mmCIF file of C-alpha atoms in Angstrom:
data_model
loop_
_atom_site.group_PDB
_atom_site.id
_atom_site.type_symbol
_atom_site.label_atom_id
_atom_site.label_comp_id
_atom_site.label_asym_id
_atom_site.label_seq_id
_atom_site.Cartn_x
_atom_site.Cartn_y
_atom_site.Cartn_z
ATOM 1 C CA MET A 1 92.521 66.943 127.607
ATOM 2 C CA GLY A 2 90.630 64.627 129.932
ATOM 3 C CA GLU A 3 90.157 65.156 133.659
ATOM 4 C CA GLY A 4 93.240 63.116 134.537
ATOM 5 C CA GLU A 5 95.469 65.196 132.286
ATOM 6 C CA ALA A 6 93.805 68.381 133.514
ATOM 7 C CA ARG A 7 94.496 67.436 137.119
ATOM 8 C CA GLN A 8 98.180 66.826 136.332
ATOM 9 C CA ALA A 9 98.478 70.102 134.385
ATOM 10 C CA ALA A 10 96.832 72.099 137.178
ATOM 11 C CA ALA A 11 99.068 70.568 139.844
ATOM 12 C CA ALA A 12 102.184 71.364 137.820
ATOM 13 C CA LEU A 13 101.136 74.945 137.093
ATOM 14 C CA LEU A 14 100.026 75.697 140.646
ATOM 15 C CA GLY A 15 102.818 73.794 142.323
ATOM 16 C CA SER A 16 100.379 72.166 144.721
ATOM 17 C CA GLY A 17 98.014 69.236 144.936
ATOM 18 C CA VAL A 18 94.563 69.398 143.373
ATOM 19 C CA ALA A 19 91.749 68.610 145.796
ATOM 20 C CA ALA A 20 88.885 68.952 143.320
ATOM 21 C CA LEU A 21 88.452 69.389 139.590
ATOM 22 C CA SER A 22 85.337 69.710 137.430
ATOM 23 C CA ARG A 23 84.774 70.567 133.811
ATOM 24 C CA ILE A 24 82.819 73.744 133.067
ATOM 25 C CA SER A 25 80.662 73.956 129.938
ATOM 26 C CA GLY A 26 81.062 76.820 127.495
ATOM 27 C CA GLY A 27 83.828 78.128 125.297
ATOM 28 C CA GLY A 28 83.959 77.478 121.591
ATOM 29 C CA ASN A 29 87.681 76.802 121.241
ATOM 30 C CA ASN A 30 88.918 75.303 124.503
ATOM 31 C CA ARG A 31 88.113 73.235 127.554
ATOM 32 C CA LEU A 32 87.625 74.914 130.919
ATOM 33 C CA PHE A 33 87.956 73.346 134.358
ATOM 34 C CA GLN A 34 87.413 74.640 137.861
ATOM 35 C CA VAL A 35 90.303 73.612 140.095
ATOM 36 C CA GLY A 36 90.180 73.490 143.881
ATOM 37 C CA THR A 37 93.263 73.182 146.078
ATOM 38 C CA ALA A 38 93.654 71.908 149.654
ATOM 39 C CA ASP A 39 93.686 75.420 151.119
ATOM 40 C CA GLY A 40 90.243 76.167 149.654
ATOM 41 C CA SER A 41 91.472 78.314 146.766
ATOM 42 C CA ARG A 42 89.810 77.983 143.364
ATOM 43 C CA TYR A 43 91.258 78.570 139.915
ATOM 44 C CA ALA A 44 90.256 78.308 136.270
ATOM 45 C CA LEU A 45 92.312 75.912 134.144
ATOM 46 C CA LYS A 46 92.013 76.490 130.427
ATOM 47 C CA SER A 47 93.133 73.889 127.898
ATOM 48 C CA TYR A 48 93.671 75.307 124.418
ATOM 49 C CA MET A 49 93.256 73.033 121.416
ATOM 50 C CA HIS A 50 96.313 72.815 119.176
ATOM 51 C CA ASP A 51 95.401 72.751 115.496
ATOM 52 C CA ARG A 52 98.116 72.703 112.864
ATOM 53 C CA ALA A 53 95.652 74.279 110.422
ATOM 54 C CA ASP A 54 95.381 77.322 112.729
ATOM 55 C CA PRO A 55 98.792 78.617 113.832
ATOM 56 C CA ARG A 56 97.436 81.467 115.978
ATOM 57 C CA ASP A 57 98.895 81.557 119.483
ATOM 58 C CA ARG A 58 95.620 81.852 121.384
ATOM 59 C CA LEU A 59 97.186 80.898 124.719
ATOM 60 C CA GLY A 60 99.947 83.485 124.360
ATOM 61 C CA ALA A 61 97.588 86.221 123.198
ATOM 62 C CA GLU A 62 95.245 85.692 126.129
ATOM 63 C CA PHE A 63 97.783 85.107 128.891
ATOM 64 C CA GLU A 64 100.136 87.942 127.920
ATOM 65 C CA GLY A 65 97.271 90.263 127.046
ATOM 66 C CA ILE A 66 95.578 89.825 130.418
ATOM 67 C CA ARG A 67 98.907 90.161 132.212
ATOM 68 C CA PHE A 68 99.576 93.436 130.359
ATOM 69 C CA LEU A 69 96.145 94.795 131.295
ATOM 70 C CA ARG A 70 96.507 93.863 134.958
ATOM 71 C CA GLN A 71 99.980 95.419 135.081
ATOM 72 C CA HIS A 72 98.441 98.687 133.912
ATOM 73 C CA GLY A 73 95.617 98.836 136.410
ATOM 74 C CA ILE A 74 92.786 97.095 134.557
ATOM 75 C CA ARG A 75 90.881 95.066 137.131
ATOM 76 C CA GLN A 76 87.864 93.950 135.062
ATOM 77 C CA VAL A 77 89.791 90.877 133.888
ATOM 78 C CA PRO A 78 90.932 87.812 135.864
ATOM 79 C CA ARG A 79 94.557 87.506 136.970
ATOM 80 C CA ALA A 80 96.803 85.392 134.745
ATOM 81 C CA ILE A 81 98.634 83.046 137.137
ATOM 82 C CA ALA A 82 100.693 80.474 135.208
ATOM 83 C CA CYS A 83 100.893 78.834 131.803
ATOM 84 C CA ASP A 84 102.634 75.970 130.046
ATOM 85 C CA VAL A 85 102.885 76.483 126.304
ATOM 86 C CA ALA A 86 104.108 72.923 125.710
ATOM 87 C CA VAL A 87 101.025 71.451 127.373
ATOM 88 C CA GLY A 88 98.742 74.136 125.958
ATOM 89 C CA SER A 89 97.210 75.094 129.298
ATOM 90 C CA ALA A 90 96.987 78.128 131.552
ATOM 91 C CA VAL A 91 95.658 78.890 135.020
ATOM 92 C CA TYR A 92 93.680 82.043 135.776
ATOM 93 C CA GLU A 93 91.965 83.522 138.785
ATOM 94 C CA TRP A 94 88.556 81.961 139.363
ATOM 95 C CA ILE A 95 85.823 84.595 139.135
ATOM 96 C CA ASP A 96 82.783 84.149 141.357
ATOM 97 C CA GLY A 97 80.150 85.451 139.034
ATOM 98 C CA THR A 98 77.166 84.478 136.937
ATOM 99 C CA PRO A 99 76.492 84.802 133.195
ATOM 100 C CA LEU A 100 74.369 87.785 132.265
ATOM 101 C CA GLU A 101 70.757 86.710 131.846
ATOM 102 C CA ALA A 102 69.632 90.213 130.993
ATOM 103 C CA VAL A 103 71.547 93.323 129.964
ATOM 104 C CA GLY A 104 70.788 96.642 131.614
ATOM 105 C CA ASP A 105 71.829 100.199 130.846
ATOM 106 C CA ASP A 106 74.531 100.037 133.531
ATOM 107 C CA ASP A 107 76.034 97.025 131.776
ATOM 108 C CA ILE A 108 76.341 99.035 128.566
ATOM 109 C CA ALA A 109 78.061 101.786 130.530
ATOM 110 C CA GLN A 110 80.448 99.283 132.168
ATOM 111 C CA ALA A 111 81.363 97.760 128.805
ATOM 112 C CA ALA A 112 82.030 101.208 127.372
ATOM 113 C CA SER A 113 84.087 102.208 130.412
ATOM 114 C CA PHE A 114 86.194 99.075 130.025
ATOM 115 C CA LEU A 115 86.873 99.863 126.363
ATOM 116 C CA ALA A 116 87.731 103.449 127.272
ATOM 117 C CA ASP A 117 90.288 102.154 129.775
ATOM 118 C CA LEU A 118 91.798 99.877 127.110
ATOM 119 C CA HIS A 119 91.913 102.734 124.610
ATOM 120 C CA GLY A 120 93.688 104.857 127.181
ATOM 121 C CA LEU A 121 96.576 102.370 127.147
ATOM 122 C CA VAL A 122 97.290 102.783 123.418
ATOM 123 C CA GLY A 123 99.930 105.406 124.174
ATOM 124 C CA VAL A 124 101.731 103.235 126.733
ATOM 125 C CA GLU A 125 105.181 102.277 125.473
ATOM 126 C CA GLN A 126 104.641 98.529 125.880
ATOM 127 C CA ALA A 127 101.382 98.714 123.912
ATOM 128 C CA SER A 128 103.309 99.188 120.679
ATOM 129 C CA GLU A 129 104.926 95.796 121.296
ATOM 130 C CA LEU A 130 101.587 94.002 121.501
ATOM 131 C CA PRO A 131 100.633 91.975 118.423
ATOM 132 C CA LEU A 132 97.736 92.791 116.177
ATOM 133 C CA ALA A 133 94.429 91.305 117.220
ATOM 134 C CA SER A 134 93.466 88.124 115.427
ATOM 135 C CA GLU A 135 92.212 89.006 111.942
ATOM 136 C CA ALA A 136 92.721 92.703 112.582
ATOM 137 C CA CYS A 137 91.315 94.972 109.886
ATOM 138 C CA LEU A 138 93.462 98.090 109.676
ATOM 139 C CA SER A 139 92.282 99.004 106.176
ATOM 140 C CA ALA A 140 89.121 98.642 104.140
ATOM 141 C CA ALA A 141 91.094 96.596 101.631
ATOM 142 C CA GLU A 142 92.084 94.102 104.345
ATOM 143 C CA LEU A 143 88.464 93.761 105.418
ATOM 144 C CA VAL A 144 87.423 92.947 101.845
ATOM 145 C CA ARG A 145 90.330 90.505 101.513
ATOM 146 C CA GLN A 146 89.148 88.646 104.610
ATOM 147 C CA ILE A 147 85.575 88.532 103.310
ATOM 148 C CA GLU A 148 86.710 87.144 99.956
ATOM 149 C CA HIS A 149 88.962 84.579 101.630
ATOM 150 C CA ARG A 150 86.179 83.310 103.874
ATOM 151 C CA ALA A 151 83.693 83.146 101.011
ATOM 152 C CA SER A 152 86.177 81.292 98.811
ATOM 153 C CA ARG A 153 86.804 78.632 101.448
ATOM 154 C CA LEU A 154 83.086 78.113 102.014
ATOM 155 C CA ARG A 155 82.396 77.844 98.277
ATOM 156 C CA ALA A 156 84.741 74.861 98.179
ATOM 157 C CA VAL A 157 82.549 72.927 100.641
ATOM 158 C CA ASP A 158 80.210 70.380 99.081
ATOM 159 C CA HIS A 159 76.963 71.171 100.892
ATOM 160 C CA MET A 160 73.790 72.039 98.963
ATOM 161 C CA GLY A 161 72.283 74.318 101.599
ATOM 162 C CA LEU A 162 75.529 76.261 101.925
ATOM 163 C CA LYS A 163 75.880 76.606 98.162
ATOM 164 C CA ARG A 164 72.340 77.986 97.881
ATOM 165 C CA PHE A 165 73.073 80.525 100.613
ATOM 166 C CA LEU A 166 76.269 81.751 98.941
ATOM 167 C CA ALA A 167 74.596 81.984 95.540
ATOM 168 C CA GLU A 168 71.621 83.894 96.910
ATOM 169 C CA PRO A 169 71.044 85.946 99.026
ATOM 170 C CA TYR A 170 74.726 86.394 99.941
ATOM 171 C CA ALA A 171 76.112 87.162 96.453
ATOM 172 C CA GLU A 172 73.760 90.087 95.802
ATOM 173 C CA LEU A 173 74.478 91.848 99.087
ATOM 174 C CA HIS A 174 78.199 91.122 98.759
ATOM 175 C CA ASP A 175 78.458 92.986 95.455
ATOM 176 C CA ARG A 176 76.143 95.805 96.488
ATOM 177 C CA HIS A 177 77.838 96.726 99.750
ATOM 178 C CA ILE A 178 81.436 96.297 98.645
ATOM 179 C CA ASP A 179 80.777 98.522 95.606
ATOM 180 C CA ALA A 180 79.095 101.076 97.895
ATOM 181 C CA ALA A 181 82.082 101.092 100.250
ATOM 182 C CA VAL A 182 84.554 101.551 97.406
ATOM 183 C CA ASP A 183 82.473 104.428 96.023
ATOM 184 C CA GLY A 184 82.087 105.959 99.479
ATOM 185 C CA PHE A 185 85.823 105.953 100.112
ATOM 186 C CA ALA A 186 86.480 107.417 96.659
ATOM 187 C CA ALA A 187 84.053 110.271 97.377
ATOM 188 C CA THR A 188 85.945 111.277 100.537
ATOM 189 C CA GLU A 189 89.525 111.914 101.595
ATOM 190 C CA LEU A 190 89.808 108.296 102.766
ATOM 191 C CA ASP A 191 92.023 105.781 100.973
ATOM 192 C CA PHE A 192 90.663 102.256 100.648
ATOM 193 C CA MET A 193 94.179 100.801 100.846
ATOM 194 C CA ASP A 194 95.633 102.895 103.684
ATOM 195 C CA GLU A 195 96.289 101.219 107.034
ATOM 196 C CA LEU A 196 95.065 102.969 110.154
ATOM 197 C CA PRO A 197 98.078 104.582 111.877
ATOM 198 C CA PRO A 198 99.018 103.285 115.365
ATOM 199 C CA GLN A 199 97.784 106.398 117.170
ATOM 200 C CA ARG A 200 94.247 105.752 115.865
ATOM 201 C CA GLN A 201 94.211 102.062 116.709
ATOM 202 C CA THR A 202 92.877 100.642 119.967
ATOM 203 C CA LEU A 203 93.420 97.590 122.153
ATOM 204 C CA SER A 204 90.725 95.053 121.392
ATOM 205 C CA PRO A 205 89.586 91.818 123.102
ATOM 206 C CA SER A 206 88.435 90.954 119.552
ATOM 207 C CA ASP A 207 85.556 88.753 120.772
ATOM 208 C CA PHE A 208 84.061 91.344 123.066
ATOM 209 C CA GLY A 209 80.564 91.219 124.464
ATOM 210 C CA PHE A 210 78.357 90.183 127.338
ATOM 211 C CA HIS A 211 78.559 86.548 126.228
ATOM 212 C CA ASN A 212 82.128 86.750 127.542
ATOM 213 C CA ALA A 213 81.367 88.453 130.846
ATOM 214 C CA LEU A 214 80.385 87.487 134.386
ATOM 215 C CA ARG A 215 78.370 89.549 136.847
ATOM 216 C CA CYS A 216 79.823 89.656 140.365
ATOM 217 C CA ALA A 217 77.761 89.960 143.537
ATOM 218 C CA ASP A 218 78.224 93.742 143.646
ATOM 219 C CA GLY A 219 76.943 94.147 140.083
ATOM 220 C CA SER A 220 80.342 94.767 138.529
ATOM 221 C CA LEU A 221 81.313 92.926 135.363
ATOM 222 C CA VAL A 222 84.451 90.915 134.678
ATOM 223 C CA PHE A 223 85.319 90.325 131.032
ATOM 224 C CA LEU A 224 86.730 87.014 129.804
ATOM 225 C CA ASP A 225 88.153 85.388 126.678
ATOM 226 C CA PHE A 226 91.129 87.307 125.311
ATOM 227 C CA GLU A 227 92.407 84.609 122.953
ATOM 228 C CA TYR A 228 92.398 87.054 120.042
ATOM 229 C CA PHE A 229 93.494 90.182 121.958
ATOM 230 C CA GLY A 230 95.670 92.837 120.314
ATOM 231 C CA ARG A 231 95.740 96.098 118.393
ATOM 232 C CA ASP A 232 92.933 96.793 115.927
ATOM 233 C CA ASP A 233 90.662 99.397 114.362
ATOM 234 C CA PRO A 234 88.058 100.809 116.794
ATOM 235 C CA VAL A 235 85.528 100.589 113.947
ATOM 236 C CA LYS A 236 85.926 96.817 113.848
ATOM 237 C CA LEU A 237 85.613 96.516 117.633
ATOM 238 C CA THR A 238 82.458 98.658 117.660
ATOM 239 C CA ALA A 239 80.846 96.918 114.690
ATOM 240 C CA ASP A 240 81.626 93.455 116.058
ATOM 241 C CA PHE A 241 80.067 94.306 119.423
ATOM 242 C CA LEU A 242 76.878 95.561 117.777
ATOM 243 C CA LEU A 243 76.648 92.691 115.286
ATOM 244 C CA HIS A 244 77.666 89.812 117.538
ATOM 245 C CA PRO A 245 74.947 87.132 117.284
ATOM 246 C CA ALA A 246 75.571 85.953 120.858
ATOM 247 C CA MET A 247 74.087 89.161 122.253
ATOM 248 C CA ALA A 248 70.473 90.309 122.385
ATOM 249 C CA LEU A 249 70.555 94.070 122.893
ATOM 250 C CA THR A 250 67.611 96.394 122.485
ATOM 251 C CA ARG A 251 67.820 99.076 119.819
ATOM 252 C CA GLY A 252 68.148 101.648 122.580
ATOM 253 C CA GLN A 253 71.087 99.793 124.120
ATOM 254 C CA GLN A 254 72.767 99.485 120.737
ATOM 255 C CA ARG A 255 72.389 103.202 120.133
ATOM 256 C CA ALA A 256 73.689 103.972 123.628
ATOM 257 C CA PHE A 257 76.778 101.836 123.015
ATOM 258 C CA TYR A 258 77.366 103.521 119.658
ATOM 259 C CA ARG A 259 77.190 106.940 121.336
ATOM 260 C CA HIS A 260 79.734 105.777 123.900
ATOM 261 C CA ALA A 261 81.994 104.523 121.108
ATOM 262 C CA ARG A 262 81.883 107.851 119.296
ATOM 263 C CA GLY A 263 82.970 109.512 122.514
ATOM 264 C CA ILE A 264 85.757 107.023 123.216
ATOM 265 C CA TYR A 265 87.186 107.033 119.692
ATOM 266 C CA GLY A 266 86.287 110.617 118.812
ATOM 267 C CA GLY A 267 89.965 111.521 118.657
ATOM 268 C CA ASP A 268 89.812 110.044 115.172
ATOM 269 C CA PRO A 269 87.758 112.566 113.154
ATOM 270 C CA GLN A 270 87.049 109.887 110.541
ATOM 271 C CA PHE A 271 85.689 107.290 112.949
ATOM 272 C CA THR A 272 81.991 107.924 112.256
ATOM 273 C CA LEU A 273 82.448 108.081 108.484
ATOM 274 C CA ARG A 274 84.477 104.884 108.371
ATOM 275 C CA PHE A 275 81.963 103.154 110.616
ATOM 276 C CA ARG A 276 79.044 104.001 108.329
ATOM 277 C CA LEU A 277 80.912 102.858 105.222
ATOM 278 C CA LEU A 278 82.303 99.645 106.695
ATOM 279 C CA TYR A 279 79.497 98.480 108.994
ATOM 280 C CA PRO A 280 77.644 96.579 106.213
ATOM 281 C CA LEU A 281 80.905 94.836 105.256
ATOM 282 C CA TYR A 282 81.412 93.681 108.825
ATOM 283 C CA GLY A 283 77.872 92.295 108.625
ATOM 284 C CA LEU A 284 78.840 90.334 105.517
ATOM 285 C CA ARG A 285 81.917 89.075 107.320
ATOM 286 C CA TRP A 286 79.801 87.964 110.286
ATOM 287 C CA SER A 287 77.399 86.078 108.022
ATOM 288 C CA LEU A 288 80.392 84.002 106.891
ATOM 289 C CA ILE A 289 81.886 83.593 110.374
ATOM 290 C CA LEU A 290 78.586 82.066 111.447
ATOM 291 C CA LEU A 291 79.220 79.280 108.930
ATOM 292 C CA ASN A 292 82.586 78.176 110.359
ATOM 293 C CA SER A 293 81.133 74.799 111.317
ATOM 294 C CA PHE A 294 81.151 73.887 107.604
ATOM 295 C CA LEU A 295 84.965 74.065 107.604
ATOM 296 C CA PRO A 296 86.551 70.793 108.778
ATOM 297 C CA GLU A 297 89.247 72.348 110.965
ATOM 298 C CA ARG A 298 86.795 74.726 112.655
ATOM 299 C CA TRP A 299 84.374 71.888 113.313
ATOM 300 C CA ARG A 300 87.156 69.921 115.002
ATOM 301 C CA ARG A 301 87.759 72.825 117.363
ATOM 302 C CA GLN A 302 84.052 73.228 118.144
ATOM 303 C CA ALA A 303 83.675 69.499 118.775
ATOM 304 C CA PHE A 304 86.756 69.585 121.041
ATOM 305 C CA ALA A 305 85.069 72.206 123.213
ATOM 306 C CA ASP A 306 81.516 70.818 123.074
ATOM 307 C CA ASP A 307 80.422 67.528 121.529
ATOM 308 C CA SER A 308 76.788 67.662 122.680
ATOM 309 C CA GLU A 309 75.336 68.313 119.193
ATOM 310 C CA SER A 310 75.782 66.697 115.812
ATOM 311 C CA ARG A 311 77.468 68.620 113.032
ATOM 312 C CA GLU A 312 74.240 68.593 110.997
ATOM 313 C CA GLN A 313 72.283 70.183 113.864
ATOM 314 C CA VAL A 314 74.880 72.918 114.294
ATOM 315 C CA GLN A 315 75.110 73.653 110.564
ATOM 316 C CA ASP A 316 71.333 73.956 110.136
ATOM 317 C CA ARG A 317 71.140 76.378 113.049
ATOM 318 C CA GLN A 318 74.084 78.438 111.794
ATOM 319 C CA LEU A 319 72.620 78.777 108.304
ATOM 320 C CA GLY A 320 69.526 80.272 109.904
ATOM 321 C CA LYS A 321 71.641 82.759 111.864
ATOM 322 C CA ALA A 322 73.593 83.705 108.733
ATOM 323 C CA ARG A 323 70.349 84.432 106.879
ATOM 324 C CA ALA A 324 69.163 86.596 109.784
ATOM 325 C CA MET A 325 72.444 88.542 109.632
ATOM 326 C CA LEU A 326 71.917 89.205 105.928
ATOM 327 C CA ASP A 327 68.362 90.384 106.621
ATOM 328 C CA HIS A 328 69.834 92.965 108.994
ATOM 329 C CA ILE A 329 72.380 94.088 106.410
ATOM 330 C CA TYR A 330 69.669 94.303 103.748
ATOM 331 C CA ARG A 331 67.701 96.773 105.876
ATOM 332 C CA ILE A 332 70.710 99.073 106.327
ATOM 333 C CA ALA A 333 70.231 100.383 102.791
ATOM 334 C CA THR A 334 67.115 102.254 103.919
ATOM 335 C CA GLU A 335 67.843 102.935 107.597
ATOM 336 C CA PHE A 336 71.141 103.262 109.435
ATOM 337 C CA PRO A 337 70.244 101.503 112.702
ATOM 338 C CA TYR A 338 72.158 103.643 115.207
ATOM 339 C CA ASP A 339 70.931 107.133 114.448
ATOM 340 C CA ALA A 340 69.132 108.591 117.444
#
């Protein structure tokens, strides 16, 4: 979507003329524009890329998810104003805020409070009608299936550097940690195949972190990007927050967030055990997610959102990040990182 098309889409969705429009950088899967109208109001127009290789309804998940949260009193998200599925665009409240340059202890507390509010909505009747989060992992078996699927797709790519990574060091840690998880489940009352029941699930933004937040003038945070929102395992949400490569948290902040998570999801007596067993597997999964730019359809989406770098530049950088993720997972064998 170019600026001309964006201007037309915004005018149709808002039902008024567009006085100003500018493209905003950022976002790995979409194009974002700031829209100004004649009365001085400002809005965010989001254009979602349609990819036949990826049938997920990212517009619907985000728009309906945010609308559900606002209807139930959650104010740390922007208002969802209007959308057009046919055009693949939606208009949201414009948030006057700045990206977080540094994360403080209060930010950790705000993030945890937001997740506690979301978890408190699990029992709401309409929550049961919400879809699963994108790539939800409600069982250990599903997590392993997703890991194997991602690895299989990457192995089919003809790229020497990628092939070396998957052969070593990835293969060794893959076998070690999956075997350890299987053995750990077998040694407890947990079933590797069982899905987490609805009452132990949570509502998850799915790509949650300070990389998707803005700080307002009063210090409060507003959280963005709910394209993959839905029901999921709190263990996955917690692990993804702690592992997300877009964040740079201190060890103390990571431990503080983990303590908050144990308090929020403590109604599940198996939360801590499942987290310890599955955390290394989520690290393996992240090491593969970091290599999405090697997949043709994922590269098309990244290039749609930001074409400032060549594919070779992006792939070299992402291989480095994937190796760093495996280094972190390697160290878990001797030290669980979130013990006080």
